[in-house]
């Protein structure tokens, strides 16, 4: 009796150890399955481009063109996988370990955050490619319902009572930060730098915002498909895409007098390309963005190319002249703009509290 | 609660059982639960603890976080309560009656389980937006569903329904019809039969379903953000605030809110469990 009891106890113990061992072995096995060594240069290679929401259509075309180009130049087959999402969320995925070879995000602040938080690329990343590492720029415009029934011409019209404005949440969307700062820059330009007036205007605009989506695409859906709002503050390329997708008979684009020069930057993620042995092809991919072929694709997809002479002039003619100001000129760079406006308790948190008044 | 069968001071590791394999299965259970549940939750609390108690308190007492927590928990509670009532009726119909298409209807109940939450959110938003099929009817009546707290409620009712139906169904199937017949023979009217004979044994499983639906609703993100409108202080849910904190690369702040949610959920679920074990003892003949 005693003996058998002891032996069952031993068996129990063995069971516990065995089960633990099983789980451990499974974990190790799964780890071993994840490839760690770089692919040999001649074989096909895969690049991961972590991008933001409204570049879906652009990179689909760019990737195809680059794959052809690289095959011709280096004799290597390259597949580029592109991941899209809110810019900040994408940056966080890279910080948390998503193996992006290149990042092509909505604002330099997000790539700065990757450099700062994860040390996966050097702090001076933005000086490694021409034009602040931005092969294309864009700006912020308005999309309104056909015929512009609320007669929206400029930023101050968005602050009028009775005008419903759709924009995503600047706390979760890179695009929305451009929207917010563009409105601010407009009022500064109009009032010769009156910060208090700019704050009042932006506050009035956000008082007219009935829905805060978490990303640019969500806001476009709300405006275009759900029929909410009189005006969508949108990326220029997103506005043109909406016209193309949903018909120019439903919407008009209104160009404000002043807007912001959005420079979506691109960079290698050094730690990843060195580990995966993809530095050469990733570098070529980014440099390809500045070539005449890519610049023409960029203009066709409604981004403003940095070398407009290479693009189809009919594409360039679509872009209306808008006075564009930069973050560096007006807000002292992204780090300062973020701290002043979007950090916890900063200006945006102070002005946007729609439910607080009724509480 | 468990001390009845044990001699004083004895610590019973194993319960005598005819079946072998207790050690193996307990070992597996412990390892598995640790890897899947305890270690992740431990890391969460560990990361939040970097703020210290005061830091967490600071986060918890900010008006915006309080408003979001209130929105999340109050609406989740209301949605789970509605589901408890209507889920019971759905379960009743599906178990007690046979009609053409019952199998299909039964399968449909599980759909909210299987649907990616974002898909559910987009579908609901399309339906209840002022120009949607349902929203277009409600809008002239002055009822706004999408982009208000009511929208959150609709989404949470949607995702919570199967939890109640699926927990109540088997108990209902096991319920002896003879008891109802007996109560009828003894002169009880229909209302008395329902209130005194049918409902009491169902109560524990309804409570379980309620607790599951509530727990799921509190943590729900995908389906809510599309229909909520996400207005601070009005229709902003706590999980969204966590995501906002993460976008700011403020991991400590995010984990602090998460820890607070975890604590509140734990207390709420514990209370429901106690209520459940009470009702099981009180009406415990099933």
XYZ file of C-alpha atoms in Angstrom:
645
model
C 0.000 0.000 0.000
C 2.664 2.430 1.124
C 4.865 1.407 -1.725
C 2.183 1.857 -4.332
C 1.268 5.237 -2.917
C 4.866 6.369 -3.170
C 5.126 5.110 -6.697
C 1.972 6.932 -7.773
C 3.345 10.084 -6.205
C 6.538 9.633 -8.193
C 4.435 9.102 -11.266
C 2.573 12.322 -10.605
C 5.814 14.199 -10.274
C 7.117 12.618 -13.448
C 3.891 13.640 -15.111
C 4.294 17.264 -14.127
C 7.879 17.296 -15.375
C 6.876 15.529 -18.560
C 4.093 17.980 -19.323
C 6.349 20.940 -18.680
C 8.999 19.394 -20.895
C 6.454 18.881 -23.644
C 5.398 22.523 -23.640
C 9.027 23.665 -23.530
C 9.975 21.382 -26.397
C 7.059 22.661 -28.465
C 8.141 26.235 -27.872
C 11.736 25.467 -28.844
C 10.585 23.591 -31.920
C 8.469 26.530 -33.070
C 11.411 28.864 -32.473
C 13.715 26.621 -34.478
C 11.290 26.760 -37.383
C 11.602 30.538 -37.678
C 14.359 31.202 -40.205
C 17.245 33.180 -38.721
C 19.961 32.991 -41.349
C 20.106 35.423 -44.281
C 18.997 34.129 -47.632
C 21.752 33.538 -50.199
C 22.068 36.517 -52.531
C 21.169 34.783 -55.774
C 17.965 33.199 -54.475
C 14.682 35.064 -54.336
C 14.508 37.639 -51.603
C 11.604 39.121 -49.696
C 11.415 42.660 -48.402
C 8.911 43.873 -45.867
C 7.796 47.466 -46.241
C 5.847 48.723 -43.249
C 3.787 51.661 -44.436
C 0.695 53.628 -43.451
C -2.906 53.601 -44.600
C -3.320 55.669 -47.797
C -0.242 54.266 -49.587
C -1.873 50.918 -50.423
C -2.480 51.717 -54.088
C 0.823 53.534 -54.562
C 3.066 50.744 -53.317
C 1.160 48.056 -55.165
C 2.393 49.683 -58.391
C 5.831 50.708 -57.091
C 6.578 47.201 -55.841
C 5.810 45.663 -59.187
C 7.970 48.184 -61.026
C 10.864 47.751 -58.622
C 10.743 43.954 -58.810
C 11.080 44.189 -62.589
C 13.877 46.728 -62.310
C 15.827 44.692 -59.752
C 15.429 41.505 -61.748
C 16.957 43.279 -64.753
C 19.771 44.914 -62.812
C 20.771 42.279 -60.276
C 19.225 39.147 -61.721
C 17.448 38.481 -58.451
C 13.776 37.908 -57.888
C 12.401 40.152 -55.164
C 8.999 40.016 -53.521
C 7.928 43.015 -51.487
C 5.278 42.617 -48.894
C 3.682 45.831 -47.709
C 1.900 46.208 -44.409
C -0.570 49.067 -44.003
C -2.231 50.595 -40.963
C -2.302 53.715 -38.858
C 1.183 55.235 -38.951
C 1.679 55.284 -35.186
C 0.479 51.717 -34.812
C 2.825 50.596 -37.573
C 5.748 52.303 -35.841
C 4.860 50.529 -32.629
C 4.783 47.147 -34.380
C 8.330 47.772 -35.599
C 9.434 48.831 -32.125
C 7.864 45.684 -30.708
C 9.767 43.505 -33.145
C 8.015 43.392 -36.518
C 10.878 42.695 -38.947
C 10.465 45.589 -41.357
C 13.315 46.006 -43.835
C 12.077 49.448 -44.736
C 9.569 51.787 -43.130
C 7.612 54.318 -45.189
C 5.478 56.161 -42.657
C 3.267 59.225 -42.538
C 5.549 61.413 -40.493
C 9.148 61.669 -39.417
C 8.056 61.629 -35.779
C 7.007 58.001 -36.094
C 10.362 56.884 -37.522
C 12.085 59.021 -34.872
C 10.130 57.051 -32.308
C 11.433 53.767 -33.744
C 14.994 55.107 -33.606
C 14.516 56.352 -30.062
C 12.614 53.438 -28.545
C 14.165 50.446 -30.268
C 17.587 51.644 -31.474
C 16.984 49.643 -34.652
C 18.155 52.519 -36.854
C 20.424 55.519 -36.220
C 19.061 58.897 -35.127
C 20.375 60.596 -38.265
C 18.260 58.398 -40.559
C 16.551 61.363 -42.176
C 19.807 62.732 -43.618
C 20.665 59.503 -45.436
C 18.409 60.082 -48.430
C 17.708 63.245 -50.456
C 14.858 65.665 -49.616
C 14.693 64.778 -45.911
C 14.273 61.143 -46.956
C 10.893 61.989 -48.526
C 10.643 60.868 -52.188
C 7.168 62.361 -52.405
C 5.183 64.941 -50.534
C 1.526 65.549 -50.067
C -0.711 68.042 -48.427
C -4.055 68.371 -46.757
C -7.147 69.401 -48.709
C -10.927 69.278 -48.231
C -13.322 66.823 -49.798
C -16.862 68.241 -49.887
C -20.204 67.035 -51.227
C -20.883 67.785 -54.896
C -21.588 71.431 -55.584
C -20.138 72.389 -52.180
C -23.546 73.141 -50.583
C -22.012 74.616 -47.423
C -19.759 76.902 -49.490
C -16.537 75.785 -47.890
C -13.550 77.678 -49.266
C -10.961 77.772 -46.531
C -10.069 76.672 -43.025
C -12.173 79.312 -41.255
C -15.293 77.959 -42.987
C -14.780 74.695 -41.081
C -15.221 76.588 -37.830
C -18.644 77.956 -38.783
C -21.530 76.656 -36.688
C -23.588 74.082 -38.569
C -20.676 72.734 -40.612
C -19.949 69.131 -39.741
C -16.269 68.181 -40.120
C -14.858 64.672 -40.430
C -11.260 64.022 -39.407
C -9.567 61.134 -37.620
C -8.199 61.344 -34.088
C -4.809 63.108 -33.958
C -3.912 60.897 -31.018
C -4.083 57.752 -33.133
C -3.597 58.929 -36.717
C -0.553 60.516 -38.310
C -2.725 62.009 -41.048
C -4.946 63.710 -38.487
C -1.914 65.423 -36.983
C -1.197 66.987 -40.350
C -4.866 68.120 -40.545
C -4.706 69.748 -37.169
C -1.370 71.452 -37.764
C -2.464 72.669 -41.214
C -5.445 74.486 -39.680
C -3.177 75.937 -37.019
C -0.622 77.094 -39.613
C -3.370 78.728 -41.681
C -4.516 80.896 -38.789
C -0.924 81.773 -37.851
C -0.319 82.894 -41.429
C -3.519 84.942 -41.459
C -2.994 86.652 -38.107
C 0.778 87.097 -38.292
C 1.538 84.468 -35.718
C -1.224 84.864 -33.153
C -1.038 81.535 -31.296
C -4.161 82.228 -29.236
C -6.189 82.878 -32.396
C -4.880 79.644 -33.928
C -5.910 77.734 -30.841
C -9.394 79.297 -30.983
C -9.808 78.339 -34.650
C -8.697 74.744 -34.179
C -10.908 74.445 -31.116
C -13.894 75.713 -33.103
C -13.162 73.298 -35.935
C -12.970 70.332 -33.584
C -16.214 71.425 -31.939
C -17.759 70.601 -35.335
C -16.313 67.076 -35.414
C -19.044 64.498 -34.682
C -16.992 61.307 -35.073
C -13.334 60.597 -34.379
C -12.135 57.604 -36.340
C -8.820 56.047 -35.446
C -7.281 56.276 -38.915
C -7.456 58.160 -42.218
C -9.201 55.313 -44.033
C -11.845 55.064 -41.325
C -12.649 58.761 -41.712
C -12.877 58.449 -45.469
C -15.380 55.604 -45.018
C -17.405 57.646 -42.553
C -17.603 60.572 -44.961
C -17.923 58.768 -48.270
C -19.979 55.700 -47.412
C -21.829 56.573 -44.230
C -22.716 59.984 -45.598
C -21.714 61.808 -42.425
C -20.369 65.354 -42.387
C -20.133 68.249 -44.817
C -16.385 68.162 -45.277
C -13.614 65.597 -44.906
C -10.164 66.898 -44.053
C -8.008 64.491 -46.007
C -4.674 63.708 -47.508
C -4.630 65.137 -51.015
C -4.022 61.696 -52.502
C -6.837 60.185 -50.429
C -9.204 62.907 -51.664
C -8.336 62.213 -55.321
C -8.655 58.472 -54.715
C -12.148 59.013 -53.327
C -13.090 60.952 -56.445
C -11.713 58.158 -58.601
C -13.341 55.347 -56.605
C -16.718 56.836 -55.833
C -17.236 59.164 -58.743
C -16.508 62.820 -59.365
C -20.269 63.349 -59.579
C -20.582 62.958 -55.806
C -17.694 64.956 -54.391
C -15.575 68.026 -55.037
C -12.086 68.833 -53.854
C -11.557 72.234 -52.274
C -8.020 73.543 -51.919
C -7.484 75.797 -48.918
C -5.333 78.889 -49.342
C -2.699 77.645 -46.916
C -1.912 74.076 -46.059
C 0.945 72.059 -44.735
C 3.711 70.377 -46.667
C 3.468 66.768 -45.564
C 6.694 64.912 -46.132
C 6.108 61.201 -45.536
C 9.619 59.859 -45.012
C 11.202 56.489 -45.794
C 14.088 54.664 -44.167
C 15.952 51.397 -43.885
C 15.711 49.585 -40.598
C 19.443 48.903 -40.230
C 19.263 46.216 -37.594
C 16.807 44.161 -39.658
C 18.476 44.466 -43.082
C 21.868 43.590 -41.590
C 20.520 40.534 -39.835
C 18.546 39.363 -42.853
C 21.261 40.297 -45.330
C 18.916 42.480 -47.377
C 20.690 45.827 -47.090
C 21.658 46.084 -50.770
C 18.201 45.360 -52.136
C 16.435 47.460 -49.491
C 18.719 50.406 -50.223
C 18.053 49.991 -53.941
C 14.306 49.880 -53.221
C 14.383 53.225 -51.428
C 16.641 54.824 -54.045
C 14.290 53.533 -56.728
C 11.607 55.821 -55.318
C 13.634 58.815 -56.543
C 14.056 57.514 -60.109
C 12.094 59.002 -63.030
C 10.054 55.825 -63.393
C 8.934 55.820 -59.762
C 8.371 59.583 -59.710
C 5.928 59.191 -62.601
C 4.083 56.426 -60.719
C 3.993 58.613 -57.631
C 2.385 61.504 -59.524
C -0.112 59.158 -61.129
C -1.138 58.008 -57.637
C -1.822 61.576 -56.506
C 1.305 62.124 -54.440
C 3.436 65.145 -55.282
C 6.782 63.882 -56.619
C 9.966 65.656 -55.523
C 11.138 65.642 -59.154
C 8.004 66.738 -61.011
C 9.945 67.059 -64.292
C 9.981 63.257 -64.577
C 6.249 62.835 -64.178
C 3.496 63.091 -66.736
C 2.696 66.805 -66.865
C -1.027 66.053 -67.018
C -0.698 64.404 -63.592
C 1.203 67.373 -62.207
C -1.391 69.815 -63.533
C -4.008 68.285 -61.235
C -2.278 69.688 -58.185
C -3.543 73.179 -57.461
C -1.116 75.776 -56.188
C -1.517 75.980 -52.436
C 0.783 77.924 -50.163
C 2.528 75.138 -48.281
C 4.346 75.602 -45.014
C 6.560 73.033 -43.279
C 6.556 71.649 -39.767
C 10.104 72.887 -39.264
C 9.253 76.485 -40.240
C 6.084 76.833 -38.228
C 6.256 74.337 -35.400
C 9.974 73.821 -34.831
C 10.068 70.183 -35.931
C 8.028 67.123 -35.082
C 9.367 66.574 -31.580
C 8.308 70.050 -30.515
C 5.010 69.905 -32.403
C 4.201 66.646 -30.678
C 5.080 67.914 -27.220
C 3.131 71.167 -27.708
C 0.029 69.694 -29.287
C -0.452 65.949 -29.035
C 1.255 64.733 -25.860
C -0.902 63.831 -22.866
C -2.538 66.979 -21.535
C -1.161 69.159 -24.374
C -3.221 71.511 -26.535
C -5.361 68.890 -28.260
C -6.420 67.333 -24.961
C -7.291 70.797 -23.674
C -9.468 71.850 -26.590
C -11.205 68.623 -27.535
C -13.540 67.487 -24.769
C -16.963 67.375 -26.410
C -18.767 65.509 -23.641
C -17.109 67.313 -20.764
C -19.247 70.427 -20.973
C -22.517 68.545 -20.623
C -21.270 66.446 -17.760
C -16.125 26.204 1.115
C -14.152 23.025 0.462
C -13.221 22.135 4.028
C -16.078 19.696 4.654
C -14.399 16.438 3.656
C -10.886 17.199 4.831
C -9.354 16.388 8.213
C -8.055 19.496 9.953
C -4.725 20.731 8.644
C -4.467 18.239 5.806
C -3.445 19.592 2.441
C -4.919 17.438 -0.237
C -2.975 17.506 -3.462
C -4.851 14.686 -5.110
C -8.423 13.666 -5.011
C -8.880 9.944 -5.089
C -10.074 8.970 -8.502
C -10.609 5.780 -10.366
C -8.883 7.255 -13.391
C -5.109 7.542 -13.584
C -3.250 10.483 -15.049
C -3.924 13.143 -12.433
C -0.281 14.190 -12.248
C 0.140 14.458 -15.960
C -3.014 16.467 -16.454
C -2.432 18.758 -13.467
C 1.100 19.388 -14.648
C -0.135 20.215 -18.081
C -2.915 22.419 -16.737
C -0.533 24.415 -14.557
C 2.037 24.907 -17.315
C -0.577 25.730 -19.889
C -2.461 28.202 -17.714
C 0.817 29.840 -16.735
C 1.972 30.277 -20.294
C -1.358 31.350 -21.694
C -2.927 33.355 -18.875
C -0.853 33.934 -15.752
C 2.475 34.995 -17.260
C 0.967 37.513 -19.725
C -1.195 39.000 -16.969
C 1.826 38.996 -14.651
C 3.881 40.904 -17.206
C 1.015 43.371 -17.582
C 0.906 44.073 -13.874
C 4.685 44.109 -13.662
C 4.939 46.734 -16.398
C 2.223 48.845 -14.803
C 3.949 48.574 -11.431
C 6.773 50.679 -12.900
C 4.478 53.639 -12.299
C 4.012 52.773 -8.665
C 0.709 52.916 -6.849
C 0.627 56.690 -7.014
C 1.209 56.706 -10.762
C -1.599 54.226 -11.340
C -3.855 56.257 -9.070
C -2.979 59.380 -11.036
C -3.994 57.650 -14.269
C -7.133 56.173 -12.732
C -8.348 59.454 -11.306
C -7.972 61.500 -14.483
C -11.487 62.526 -15.533
C -11.109 61.213 -19.058
C -10.045 57.737 -17.911
C -12.851 57.701 -15.352
C -15.379 58.646 -18.015
C -14.085 55.925 -20.363
C -14.122 53.295 -17.618
C -17.644 54.284 -16.717
C -18.724 54.073 -20.355
C -17.125 50.654 -20.778
C -18.422 49.047 -17.620
C -21.897 50.563 -17.477
C -22.709 49.840 -21.113
C -21.185 46.352 -20.892
C -23.346 45.650 -17.862
C -26.472 46.885 -19.615
C -25.698 44.903 -22.766
C -25.019 41.723 -20.790
C -28.263 42.227 -18.848
C -30.271 42.589 -22.040
C -28.576 39.518 -23.454
C -29.372 37.556 -20.302
C -33.077 38.199 -20.821
C -33.346 37.833 -24.556
C -30.699 35.111 -24.773
C -32.829 33.069 -22.408
C -35.827 33.446 -24.686
C -33.765 32.518 -27.743
C -32.400 29.467 -25.945
C -35.929 28.541 -24.881
C -37.267 28.692 -28.417
C -34.332 26.791 -29.865
C -34.523 24.018 -27.262
C -38.213 23.645 -26.654
C -39.802 23.980 -30.046
C -39.163 22.229 -33.281
C -39.837 24.160 -36.435
C -38.445 24.261 -39.954
C -35.085 26.028 -40.095
C -34.298 25.528 -36.444
C -30.846 24.060 -37.182
C -30.000 27.081 -39.320
C -31.186 29.473 -36.640
C -29.186 27.544 -34.086
C -26.043 27.906 -36.183
C -26.637 31.621 -36.720
C -26.408 32.193 -32.973
C -22.713 31.327 -33.141
C -21.899 33.821 -35.879
C -20.934 36.669 -33.541
C -18.324 34.264 -32.091
C -16.761 33.595 -35.454
C -16.951 36.986 -37.112
C -13.810 39.138 -36.879
C -14.878 41.948 -34.575
C -13.881 44.680 -37.018
C -16.155 43.126 -39.635
C -18.997 43.138 -37.140
C -18.248 46.778 -36.331
C -18.215 47.865 -39.957
C -21.427 45.971 -40.687
C -23.191 47.454 -37.677
C -21.966 50.966 -38.482
C -23.185 50.623 -42.057
C -26.571 49.421 -40.810
C -27.110 52.014 -38.089
C -25.488 55.050 -39.730
C -28.004 57.805 -40.493
C -28.050 56.619 -44.128
C -28.029 52.891 -43.283
C -30.971 50.504 -43.589
C -31.971 50.723 -39.953
C -30.491 54.124 -39.222
C -32.504 55.745 -42.005
C -35.700 54.704 -40.212
C -34.563 55.730 -36.766
C -33.025 59.054 -37.760
C -36.343 60.863 -38.520
C -37.573 59.738 -35.098
C -34.609 61.507 -33.544
C -32.928 58.279 -32.490
C -29.249 58.282 -33.271
C -27.564 54.929 -32.844
C -24.265 55.016 -34.705
C -21.642 57.341 -33.217
C -23.353 57.573 -29.841
C -23.185 55.473 -26.653
C -26.262 53.662 -27.983
C -24.074 52.400 -30.831
C -21.636 50.929 -28.321
C -24.571 49.218 -26.644
C -25.743 47.703 -29.931
C -22.263 46.374 -30.722
C -21.870 44.877 -27.261
C -25.290 43.214 -27.396
C -24.311 41.720 -30.738
C -21.049 40.177 -29.574
C -22.457 39.012 -26.230
C -25.558 37.130 -27.342
C -24.051 33.672 -28.020
C -22.522 33.505 -24.542
C -25.928 33.479 -22.844
C -27.659 31.251 -25.384
C -24.906 28.664 -25.384
C -24.639 28.423 -21.598
C -28.388 28.225 -21.019
C -29.230 25.796 -23.822
C -27.810 22.551 -22.364
C -29.315 23.204 -18.931
C -32.658 23.917 -20.517
C -32.410 20.704 -22.528
C -31.781 18.734 -19.335
C -34.713 20.292 -17.531
C -37.400 17.698 -16.940
C -40.693 18.546 -18.519
C -42.374 16.351 -15.947
C -41.625 18.912 -13.263
C -43.587 21.507 -15.193
C -46.380 19.023 -15.717
C -46.328 18.203 -12.013
C -46.575 21.868 -11.083
C -49.471 22.274 -13.466
C -51.212 19.240 -11.974
C -50.733 20.680 -8.504
C -52.668 23.739 -9.590
C -49.960 26.276 -10.393
C -50.810 28.745 -13.105
C -48.397 29.476 -15.948
C -46.809 32.437 -14.283
C -46.160 30.497 -11.117
C -44.697 27.615 -13.085
C -42.281 29.905 -14.877
C -41.240 31.904 -11.818
C -41.037 29.067 -9.302
C -40.279 25.964 -11.308
C -38.489 26.805 -14.527
C -36.468 29.925 -13.767
C -34.767 28.966 -10.483
C -32.736 26.039 -11.857
C -31.843 28.131 -14.920
C -30.597 31.047 -12.877
C -27.013 29.806 -12.337
C -26.456 29.227 -16.041
C -28.044 32.556 -16.978
C -25.671 34.201 -14.517
C -22.733 32.358 -16.067
C -23.778 33.529 -19.507
C -24.213 37.041 -18.169
C -20.720 36.982 -16.664
C -19.175 35.721 -19.901
C -20.998 38.287 -22.027
C -20.041 41.036 -19.590
C -16.371 40.054 -19.515
C -16.198 39.897 -23.276
C -17.966 43.251 -23.676
C -15.625 45.057 -21.303
C -12.603 44.111 -23.368
C -14.238 44.510 -26.761
C -12.428 46.881 -29.106
C -12.790 46.092 -32.802
C -16.540 46.159 -33.207
C -17.018 49.172 -30.949
C -14.598 51.717 -32.373
C -16.308 51.713 -35.756
C -19.718 52.551 -34.372
C -18.893 54.492 -31.219
C -17.797 57.805 -32.708
C -15.032 57.770 -30.073
C -15.834 61.131 -28.543
C -13.907 61.760 -25.333
C -16.151 61.894 -22.246
C -19.113 60.596 -24.199
C -18.562 57.561 -26.378
C -14.933 56.716 -25.724
C -14.310 53.222 -24.363
C -11.439 52.324 -22.063
C -9.768 49.929 -24.538
C -9.528 52.815 -27.021
C -7.769 54.935 -24.405
C -5.288 52.091 -23.987
C -4.652 52.098 -27.731
C -4.244 55.883 -27.663
C -1.648 55.552 -24.913
C 0.186 52.925 -26.948
C 0.200 55.224 -29.971
C 1.956 57.717 -27.737
C 4.531 55.027 -26.909
C 3.377 55.419 -23.335
C 3.476 51.760 -22.346
C 3.262 52.469 -18.632
C 0.112 54.559 -19.040
C -1.493 51.906 -21.235
C -0.716 49.093 -18.835
C -1.947 51.200 -15.943
C -5.394 51.576 -17.537
C -5.340 47.888 -18.443
C -4.523 46.944 -14.869
C -7.339 49.090 -13.535
C -9.742 47.430 -15.978
C -8.459 44.033 -14.941
C -8.997 44.825 -11.279
C -12.546 46.090 -11.805
C -13.401 43.112 -14.025
C -11.992 40.740 -11.455
C -14.095 42.224 -8.670
C -17.199 42.223 -10.875
C -16.700 38.626 -11.981
C -15.999 37.555 -8.417
C -19.253 39.150 -7.302
C -21.151 37.390 -10.081
C -19.512 34.092 -9.154
C -20.503 34.486 -5.521
C -24.041 35.295 -6.578
C -23.990 32.253 -8.787
C -22.787 29.879 -6.102
C -25.396 31.357 -3.791
C -28.137 30.745 -6.318
C -26.782 27.256 -6.956
C -27.056 26.479 -3.249
C -30.416 28.137 -2.985
C -31.986 26.480 -6.027
C -29.403 23.756 -6.389
C -31.461 20.851 -7.557
C -30.162 20.766 -11.087
